[in-house]
mmCIF file of C-alpha atoms in Angstrom:
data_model
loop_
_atom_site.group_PDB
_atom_site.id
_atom_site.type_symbol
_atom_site.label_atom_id
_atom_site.label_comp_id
_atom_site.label_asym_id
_atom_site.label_seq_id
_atom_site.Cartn_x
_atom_site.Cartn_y
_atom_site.Cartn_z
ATOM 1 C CA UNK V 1 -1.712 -0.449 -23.031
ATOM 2 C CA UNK V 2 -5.011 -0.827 -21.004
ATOM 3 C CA UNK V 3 -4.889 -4.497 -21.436
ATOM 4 C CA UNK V 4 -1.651 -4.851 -20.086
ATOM 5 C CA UNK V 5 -2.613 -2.632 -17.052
ATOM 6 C CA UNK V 6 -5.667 -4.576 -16.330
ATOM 7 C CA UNK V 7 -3.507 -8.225 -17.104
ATOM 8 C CA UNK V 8 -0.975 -6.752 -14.076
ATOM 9 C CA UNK V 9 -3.059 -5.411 -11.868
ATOM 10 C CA UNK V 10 -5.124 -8.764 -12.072
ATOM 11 C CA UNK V 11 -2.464 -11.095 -11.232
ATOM 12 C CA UNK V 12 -1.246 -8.519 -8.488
ATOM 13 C CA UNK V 13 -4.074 -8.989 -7.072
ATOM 14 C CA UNK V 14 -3.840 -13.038 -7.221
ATOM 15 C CA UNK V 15 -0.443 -12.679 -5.629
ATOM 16 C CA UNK V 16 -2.163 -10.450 -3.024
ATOM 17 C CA UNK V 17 -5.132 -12.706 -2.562
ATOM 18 C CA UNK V 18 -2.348 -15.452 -1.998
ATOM 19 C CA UNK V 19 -0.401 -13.879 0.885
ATOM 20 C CA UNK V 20 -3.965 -13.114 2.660
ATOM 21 C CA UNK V 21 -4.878 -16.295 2.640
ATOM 22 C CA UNK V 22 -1.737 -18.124 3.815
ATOM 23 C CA UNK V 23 -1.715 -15.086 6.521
ATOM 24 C CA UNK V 24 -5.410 -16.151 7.521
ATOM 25 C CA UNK V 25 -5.022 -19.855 6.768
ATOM 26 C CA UNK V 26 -1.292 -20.518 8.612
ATOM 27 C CA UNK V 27 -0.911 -17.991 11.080
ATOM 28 C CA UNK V 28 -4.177 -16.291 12.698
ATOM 29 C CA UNK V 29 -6.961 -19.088 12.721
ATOM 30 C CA UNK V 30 -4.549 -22.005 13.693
ATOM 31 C CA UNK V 31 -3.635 -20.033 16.844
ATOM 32 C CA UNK V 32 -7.372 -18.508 17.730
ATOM 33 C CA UNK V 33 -6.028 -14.837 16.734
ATOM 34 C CA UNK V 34 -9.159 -12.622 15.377
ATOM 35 C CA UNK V 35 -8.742 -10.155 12.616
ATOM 36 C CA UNK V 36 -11.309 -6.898 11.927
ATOM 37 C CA UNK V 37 -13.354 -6.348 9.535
ATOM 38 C CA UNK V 38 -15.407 -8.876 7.619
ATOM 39 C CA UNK V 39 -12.767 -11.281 8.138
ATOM 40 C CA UNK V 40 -12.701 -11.032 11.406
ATOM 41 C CA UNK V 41 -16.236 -11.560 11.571
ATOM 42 C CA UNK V 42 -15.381 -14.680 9.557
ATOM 43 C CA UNK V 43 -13.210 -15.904 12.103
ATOM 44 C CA UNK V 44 -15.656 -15.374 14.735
ATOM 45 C CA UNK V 45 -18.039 -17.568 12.654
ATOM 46 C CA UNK V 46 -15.808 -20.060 12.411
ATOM 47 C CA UNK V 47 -14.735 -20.369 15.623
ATOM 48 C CA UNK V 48 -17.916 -20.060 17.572
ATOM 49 C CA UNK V 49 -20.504 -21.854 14.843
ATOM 50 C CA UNK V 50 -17.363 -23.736 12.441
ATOM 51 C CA UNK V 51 -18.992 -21.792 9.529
ATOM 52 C CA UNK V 52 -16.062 -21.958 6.859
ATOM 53 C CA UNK V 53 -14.425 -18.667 6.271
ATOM 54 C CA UNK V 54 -14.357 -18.752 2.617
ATOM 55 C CA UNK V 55 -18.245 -19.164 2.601
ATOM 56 C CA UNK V 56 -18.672 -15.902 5.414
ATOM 57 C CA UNK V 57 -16.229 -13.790 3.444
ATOM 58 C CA UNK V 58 -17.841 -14.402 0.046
ATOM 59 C CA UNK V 59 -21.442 -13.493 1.549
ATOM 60 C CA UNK V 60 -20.628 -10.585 4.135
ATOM 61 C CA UNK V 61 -17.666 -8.886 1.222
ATOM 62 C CA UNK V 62 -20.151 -9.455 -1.197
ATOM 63 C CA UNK V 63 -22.760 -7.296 0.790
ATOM 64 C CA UNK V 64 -20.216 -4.546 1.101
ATOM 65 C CA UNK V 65 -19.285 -4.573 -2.700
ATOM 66 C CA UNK V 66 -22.594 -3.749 -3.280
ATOM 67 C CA UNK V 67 -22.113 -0.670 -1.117
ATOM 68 C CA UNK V 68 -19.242 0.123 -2.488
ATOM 69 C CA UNK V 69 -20.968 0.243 -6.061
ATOM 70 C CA UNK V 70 -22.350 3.454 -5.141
ATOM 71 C CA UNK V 71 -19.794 5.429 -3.636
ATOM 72 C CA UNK V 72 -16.487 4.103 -5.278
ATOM 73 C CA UNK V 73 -15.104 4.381 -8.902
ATOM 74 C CA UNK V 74 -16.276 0.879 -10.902
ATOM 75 C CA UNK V 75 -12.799 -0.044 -11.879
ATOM 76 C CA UNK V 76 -11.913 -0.423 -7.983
ATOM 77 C CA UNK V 77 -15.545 -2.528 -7.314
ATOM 78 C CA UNK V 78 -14.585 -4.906 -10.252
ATOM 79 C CA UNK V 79 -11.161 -5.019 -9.268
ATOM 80 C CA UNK V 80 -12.292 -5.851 -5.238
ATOM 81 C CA UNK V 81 -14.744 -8.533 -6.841
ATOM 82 C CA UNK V 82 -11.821 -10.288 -8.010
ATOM 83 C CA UNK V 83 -9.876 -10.112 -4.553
ATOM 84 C CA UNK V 84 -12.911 -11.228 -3.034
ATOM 85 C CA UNK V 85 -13.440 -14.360 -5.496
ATOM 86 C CA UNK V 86 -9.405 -15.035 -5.448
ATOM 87 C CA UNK V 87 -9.301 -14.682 -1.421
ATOM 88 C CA UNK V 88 -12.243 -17.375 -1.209
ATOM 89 C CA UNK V 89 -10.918 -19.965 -3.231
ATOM 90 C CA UNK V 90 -7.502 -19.283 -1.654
ATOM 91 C CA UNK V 91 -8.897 -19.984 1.647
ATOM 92 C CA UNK V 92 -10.694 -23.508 0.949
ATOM 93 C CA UNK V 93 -6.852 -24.715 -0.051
ATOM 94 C CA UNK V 94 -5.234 -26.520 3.116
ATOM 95 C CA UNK V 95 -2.364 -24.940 4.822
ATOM 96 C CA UNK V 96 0.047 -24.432 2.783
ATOM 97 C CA UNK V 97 2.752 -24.198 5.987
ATOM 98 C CA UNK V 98 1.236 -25.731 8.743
ATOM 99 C CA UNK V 99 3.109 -23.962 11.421
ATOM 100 C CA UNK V 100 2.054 -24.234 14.785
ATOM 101 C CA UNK V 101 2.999 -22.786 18.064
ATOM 102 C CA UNK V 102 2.526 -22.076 21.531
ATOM 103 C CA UNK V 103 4.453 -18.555 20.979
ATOM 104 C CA UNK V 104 1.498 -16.580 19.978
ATOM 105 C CA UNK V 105 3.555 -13.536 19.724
ATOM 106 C CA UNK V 106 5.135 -15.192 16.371
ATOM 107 C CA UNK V 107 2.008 -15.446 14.508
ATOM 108 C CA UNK V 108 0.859 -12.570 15.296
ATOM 109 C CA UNK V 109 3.335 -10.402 14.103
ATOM 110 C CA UNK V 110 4.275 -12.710 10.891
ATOM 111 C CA UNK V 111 0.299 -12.440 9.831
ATOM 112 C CA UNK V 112 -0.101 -8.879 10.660
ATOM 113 C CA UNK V 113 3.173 -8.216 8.267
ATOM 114 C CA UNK V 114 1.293 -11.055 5.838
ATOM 115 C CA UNK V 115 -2.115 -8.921 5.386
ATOM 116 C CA UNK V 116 -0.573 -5.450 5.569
ATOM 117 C CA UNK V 117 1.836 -6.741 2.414
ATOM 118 C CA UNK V 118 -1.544 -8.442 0.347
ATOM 119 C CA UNK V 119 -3.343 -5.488 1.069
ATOM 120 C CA UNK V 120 -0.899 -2.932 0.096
ATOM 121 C CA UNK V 121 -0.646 -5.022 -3.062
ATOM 122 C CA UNK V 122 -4.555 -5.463 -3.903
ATOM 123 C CA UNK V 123 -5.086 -1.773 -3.107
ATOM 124 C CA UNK V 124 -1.522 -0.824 -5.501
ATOM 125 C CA UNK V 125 -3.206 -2.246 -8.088
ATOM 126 C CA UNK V 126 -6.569 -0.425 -7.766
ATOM 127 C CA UNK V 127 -8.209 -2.943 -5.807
ATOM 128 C CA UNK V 128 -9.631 -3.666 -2.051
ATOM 129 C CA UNK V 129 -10.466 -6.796 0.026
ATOM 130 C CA UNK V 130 -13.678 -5.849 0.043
ATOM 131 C CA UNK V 131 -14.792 -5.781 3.880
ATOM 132 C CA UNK V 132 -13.432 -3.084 5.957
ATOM 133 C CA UNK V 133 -11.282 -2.095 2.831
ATOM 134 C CA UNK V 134 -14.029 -0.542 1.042
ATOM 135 C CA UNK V 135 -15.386 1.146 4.064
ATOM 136 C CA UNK V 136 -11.806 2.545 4.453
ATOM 137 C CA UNK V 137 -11.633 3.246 0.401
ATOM 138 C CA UNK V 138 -15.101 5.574 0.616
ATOM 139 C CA UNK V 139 -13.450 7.509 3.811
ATOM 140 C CA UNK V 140 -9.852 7.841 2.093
ATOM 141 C CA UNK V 141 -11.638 9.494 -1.049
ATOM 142 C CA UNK V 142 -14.083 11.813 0.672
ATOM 143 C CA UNK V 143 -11.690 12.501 4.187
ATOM 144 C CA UNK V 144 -8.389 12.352 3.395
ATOM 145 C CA UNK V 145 -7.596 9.692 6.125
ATOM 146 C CA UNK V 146 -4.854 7.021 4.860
ATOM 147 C CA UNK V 147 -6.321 3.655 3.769
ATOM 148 C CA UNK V 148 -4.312 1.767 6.826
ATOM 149 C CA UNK V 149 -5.311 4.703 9.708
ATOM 150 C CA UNK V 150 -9.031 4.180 8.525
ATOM 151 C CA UNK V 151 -8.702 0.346 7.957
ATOM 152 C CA UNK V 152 -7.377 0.047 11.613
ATOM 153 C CA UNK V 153 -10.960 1.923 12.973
ATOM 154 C CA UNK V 154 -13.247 -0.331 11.398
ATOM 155 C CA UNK V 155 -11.203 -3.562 12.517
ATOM 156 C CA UNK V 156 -11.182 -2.558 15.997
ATOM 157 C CA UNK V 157 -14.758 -2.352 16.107
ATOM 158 C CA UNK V 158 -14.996 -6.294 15.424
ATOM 159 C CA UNK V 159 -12.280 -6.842 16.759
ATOM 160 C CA UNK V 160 -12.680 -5.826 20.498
ATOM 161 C CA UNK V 161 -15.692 -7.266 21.381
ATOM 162 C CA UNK V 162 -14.301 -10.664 19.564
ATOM 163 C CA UNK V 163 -12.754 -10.781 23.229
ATOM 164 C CA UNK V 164 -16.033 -12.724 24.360
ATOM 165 C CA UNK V 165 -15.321 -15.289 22.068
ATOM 166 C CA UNK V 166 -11.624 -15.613 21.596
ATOM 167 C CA UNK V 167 -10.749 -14.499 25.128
ATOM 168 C CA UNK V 168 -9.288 -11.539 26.638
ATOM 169 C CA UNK V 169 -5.390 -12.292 26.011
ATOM 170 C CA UNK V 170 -6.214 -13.140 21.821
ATOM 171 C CA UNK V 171 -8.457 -9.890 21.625
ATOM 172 C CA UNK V 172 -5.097 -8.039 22.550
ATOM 173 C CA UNK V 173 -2.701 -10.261 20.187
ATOM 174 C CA UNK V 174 -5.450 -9.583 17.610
ATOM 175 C CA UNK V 175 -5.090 -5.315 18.251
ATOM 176 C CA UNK V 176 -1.321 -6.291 18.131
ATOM 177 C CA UNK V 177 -1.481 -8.004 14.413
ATOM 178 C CA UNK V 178 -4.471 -5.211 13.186
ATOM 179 C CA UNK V 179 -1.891 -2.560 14.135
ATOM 180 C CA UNK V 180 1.127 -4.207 12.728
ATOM 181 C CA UNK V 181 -0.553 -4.801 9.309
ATOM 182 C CA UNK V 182 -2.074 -0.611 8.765
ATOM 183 C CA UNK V 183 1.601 0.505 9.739
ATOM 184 C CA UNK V 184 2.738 -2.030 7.192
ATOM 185 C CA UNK V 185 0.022 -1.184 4.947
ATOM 186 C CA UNK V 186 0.776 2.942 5.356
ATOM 187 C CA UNK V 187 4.223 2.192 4.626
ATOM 188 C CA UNK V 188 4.010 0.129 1.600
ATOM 189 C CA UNK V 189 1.125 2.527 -0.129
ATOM 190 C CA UNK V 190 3.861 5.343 0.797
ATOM 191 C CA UNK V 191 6.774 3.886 -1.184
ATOM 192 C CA UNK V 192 4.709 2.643 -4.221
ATOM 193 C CA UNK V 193 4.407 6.349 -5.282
ATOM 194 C CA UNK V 194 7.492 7.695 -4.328
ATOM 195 C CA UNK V 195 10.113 9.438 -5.708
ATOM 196 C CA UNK V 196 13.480 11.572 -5.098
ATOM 197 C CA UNK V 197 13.155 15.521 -6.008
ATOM 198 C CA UNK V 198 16.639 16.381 -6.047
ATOM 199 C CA UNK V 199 17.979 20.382 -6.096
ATOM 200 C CA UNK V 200 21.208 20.928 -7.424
ATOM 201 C CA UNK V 201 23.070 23.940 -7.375
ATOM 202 C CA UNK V 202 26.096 24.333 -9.398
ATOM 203 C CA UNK V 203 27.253 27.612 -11.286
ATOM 204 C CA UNK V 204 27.436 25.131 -14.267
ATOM 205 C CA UNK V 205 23.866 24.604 -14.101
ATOM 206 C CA UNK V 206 23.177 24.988 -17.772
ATOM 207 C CA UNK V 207 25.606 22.275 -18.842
ATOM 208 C CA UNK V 208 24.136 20.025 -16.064
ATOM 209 C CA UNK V 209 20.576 20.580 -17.013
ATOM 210 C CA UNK V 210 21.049 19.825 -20.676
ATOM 211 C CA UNK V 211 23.103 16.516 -19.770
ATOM 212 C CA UNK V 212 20.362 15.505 -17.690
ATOM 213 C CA UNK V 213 17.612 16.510 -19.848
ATOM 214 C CA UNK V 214 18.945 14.230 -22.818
ATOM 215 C CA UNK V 215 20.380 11.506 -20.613
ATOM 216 C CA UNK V 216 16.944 11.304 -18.654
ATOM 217 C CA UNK V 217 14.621 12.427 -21.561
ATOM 218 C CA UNK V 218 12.654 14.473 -18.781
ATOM 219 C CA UNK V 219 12.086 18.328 -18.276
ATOM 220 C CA UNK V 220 14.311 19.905 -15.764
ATOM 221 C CA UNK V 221 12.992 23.088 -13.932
ATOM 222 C CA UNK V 222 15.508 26.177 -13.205
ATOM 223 C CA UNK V 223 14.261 28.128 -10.217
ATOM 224 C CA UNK V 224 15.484 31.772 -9.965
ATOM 225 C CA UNK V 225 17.823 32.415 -7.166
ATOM 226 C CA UNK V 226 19.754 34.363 -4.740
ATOM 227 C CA UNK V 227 22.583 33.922 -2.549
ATOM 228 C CA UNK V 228 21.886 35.930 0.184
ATOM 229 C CA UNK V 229 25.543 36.758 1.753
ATOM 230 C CA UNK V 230 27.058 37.077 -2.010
ATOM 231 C CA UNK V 231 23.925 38.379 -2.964
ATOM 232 C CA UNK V 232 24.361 36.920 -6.743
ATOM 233 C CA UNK V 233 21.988 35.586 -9.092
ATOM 234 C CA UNK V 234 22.186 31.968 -8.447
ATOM 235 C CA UNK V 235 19.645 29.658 -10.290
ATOM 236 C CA UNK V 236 18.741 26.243 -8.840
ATOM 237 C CA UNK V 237 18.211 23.255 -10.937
ATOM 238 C CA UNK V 238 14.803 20.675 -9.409
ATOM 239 C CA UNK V 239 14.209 16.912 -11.096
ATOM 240 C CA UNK V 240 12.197 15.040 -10.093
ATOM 241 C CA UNK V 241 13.414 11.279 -10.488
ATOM 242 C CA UNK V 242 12.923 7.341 -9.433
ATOM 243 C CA UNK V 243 16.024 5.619 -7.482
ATOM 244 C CA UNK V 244 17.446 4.121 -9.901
ATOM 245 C CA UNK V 245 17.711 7.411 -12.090
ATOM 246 C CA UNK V 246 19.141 8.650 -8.922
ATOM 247 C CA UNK V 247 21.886 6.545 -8.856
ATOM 248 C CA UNK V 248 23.146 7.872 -12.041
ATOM 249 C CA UNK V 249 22.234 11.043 -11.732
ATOM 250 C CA UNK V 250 24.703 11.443 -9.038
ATOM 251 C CA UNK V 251 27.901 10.438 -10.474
ATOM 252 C CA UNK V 252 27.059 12.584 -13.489
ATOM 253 C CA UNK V 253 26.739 16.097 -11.719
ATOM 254 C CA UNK V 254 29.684 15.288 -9.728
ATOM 255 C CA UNK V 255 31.711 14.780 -13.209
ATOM 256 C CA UNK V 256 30.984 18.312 -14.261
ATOM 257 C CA UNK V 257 30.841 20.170 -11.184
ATOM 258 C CA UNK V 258 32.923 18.564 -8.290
ATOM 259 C CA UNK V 259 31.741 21.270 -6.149
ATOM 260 C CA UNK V 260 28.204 21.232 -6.839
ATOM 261 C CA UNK V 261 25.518 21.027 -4.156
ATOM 262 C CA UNK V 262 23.181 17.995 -4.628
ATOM 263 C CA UNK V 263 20.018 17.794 -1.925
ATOM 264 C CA UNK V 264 17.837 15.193 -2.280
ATOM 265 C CA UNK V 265 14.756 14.302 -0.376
ATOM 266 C CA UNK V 266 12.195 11.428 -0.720
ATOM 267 C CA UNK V 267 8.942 12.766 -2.500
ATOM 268 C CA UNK V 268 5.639 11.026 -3.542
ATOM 269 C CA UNK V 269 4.041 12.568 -6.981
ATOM 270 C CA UNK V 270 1.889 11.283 -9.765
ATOM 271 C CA UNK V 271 0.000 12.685 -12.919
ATOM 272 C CA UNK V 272 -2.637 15.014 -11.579
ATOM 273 C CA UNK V 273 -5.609 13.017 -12.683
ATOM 274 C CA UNK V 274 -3.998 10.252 -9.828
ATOM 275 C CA UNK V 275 -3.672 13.201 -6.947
ATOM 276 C CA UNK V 276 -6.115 10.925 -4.857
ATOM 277 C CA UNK V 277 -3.203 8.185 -5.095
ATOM 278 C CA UNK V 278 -1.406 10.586 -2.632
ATOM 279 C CA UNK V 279 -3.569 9.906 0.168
#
């Protein structure tokens, strides 16, 4: 089981590393748009001294890995060295698109959507980019902050004073595409762990629960109840279920209890050994 986990989260991150680097590679250097973090610091190199990007990113991410060794879990630092190693050989390949053009409003927003996807993916499967990613990692574990919110801080600082080099209207398309890719980013991380809790109240609720419970294979909680106008005993049924359970969870109340009250609402819960997923 731990071999497949490590086999998918390793070519999640190759996918990952693959949409970063066609983001980076097609979209934000061709058009002179900066980036935060380490690789915008590797854009700044590149433009300004032609240093190639793949060389900056594996020196300055490799700096910040070692940081990263003492403040962050192993797993994730192995897991970021192989972003790092996947993202550098991904971004000596030539353009894979070779778009161009002189709407730099396009680009912007298609590679801020591009990096906020490859990192949601890297950091889904328990890895980082390395660079700003790791800072971002170490204040999500000890603060609370979400990876994207704290992400976004570290790229600005790189990112506005790349305004002396890229000019004042590219430092602003750059804040644009940084912004575009943590909301992304927030987003993404937010719907990997979620779930529907749904409450159903029926007076059938024992017939319901043990449907559910063999159907779903899954414990179903009763909560103790209390109508307050009739003011009698009525007990509330809570699962806790993915989307697609959802979908056939519905129909199934309904053909026992036509009059039963389903809520659902959009949750985000793991075992309690992954509560620092949640944040």
């Amino acid at each position: 089981m731990q071999k497949k986990v490590i086999l998918k989260n390793g070519l999640g991150i190759i996918i990952g590393a693959f949409i970063y680097a066609i983001a980076i590679n097609d979209f934000l250097i061709p058009h002179q748009i900066g980036e935060g973090g380490v690789t915008g610091l590797t854009a700044i190199g590149y433009y300004a001294l032609a240093i190639p990007p793949a060389f900056t990113n594996l020196v300055l991410n490799g700096l910040l890995v070692v940081i990263g060794f003492r403040y962050l879990e192993r797993q994730t630092i192995w897991y970021s060295v192989w972003a790092v190693i996947w993202i550098s050989l991904f971004l000596k390949l030539p353009h894979f698109i070779g778009y161009h053009t002189t709407q730099t409003l396009i680009p912007t927003v298609i590679g801020g959507v591009l990096m906020g996807i490859a990192m949601a993916i890297i950091i889904h499967c328990q890895g980082t980019i390395a660079g700003s990613t790791i800072l971002a990692k170490i204040v999500n574990c000890y603060l609370g902050i979400p990876n994207g919110s704290a992400m976004l801080f570290f790229d600005l600082i790189v990112a506005i004073p790349s305004g002396l080099i890229i000019g004042f209207q590219n430092m602003l398309l750059t804040i644009i595409e940084l912004y575009l890719s943590a909301v992304v980013l927030n987003k993404l991380l937010a719907k990997f762990g979620a779930k529907r809790a749904v409450t159903i109240i029926s007076d059938q609720y024992e017939t319901i629960a043990e449907t559910l419970s063999t159907q779903f294979q899954q414990g179903i909680t009763i909560i103790k109840a209390q109508g307050y106008y009739s003011q009698n005993d009525q007990p509330m049924l809570y699962v806790i279920c993915t989307a697609k359970q959802l979908a056939t969870l519905v129909p199934v109340v309904s053909q026992i209890d036509v009059k039963a009250l389903v809520v659902v609402e959009e949750v985000r819960s793991v075992q309690a050994e992954q509560l620092k997923q949640l944040l």
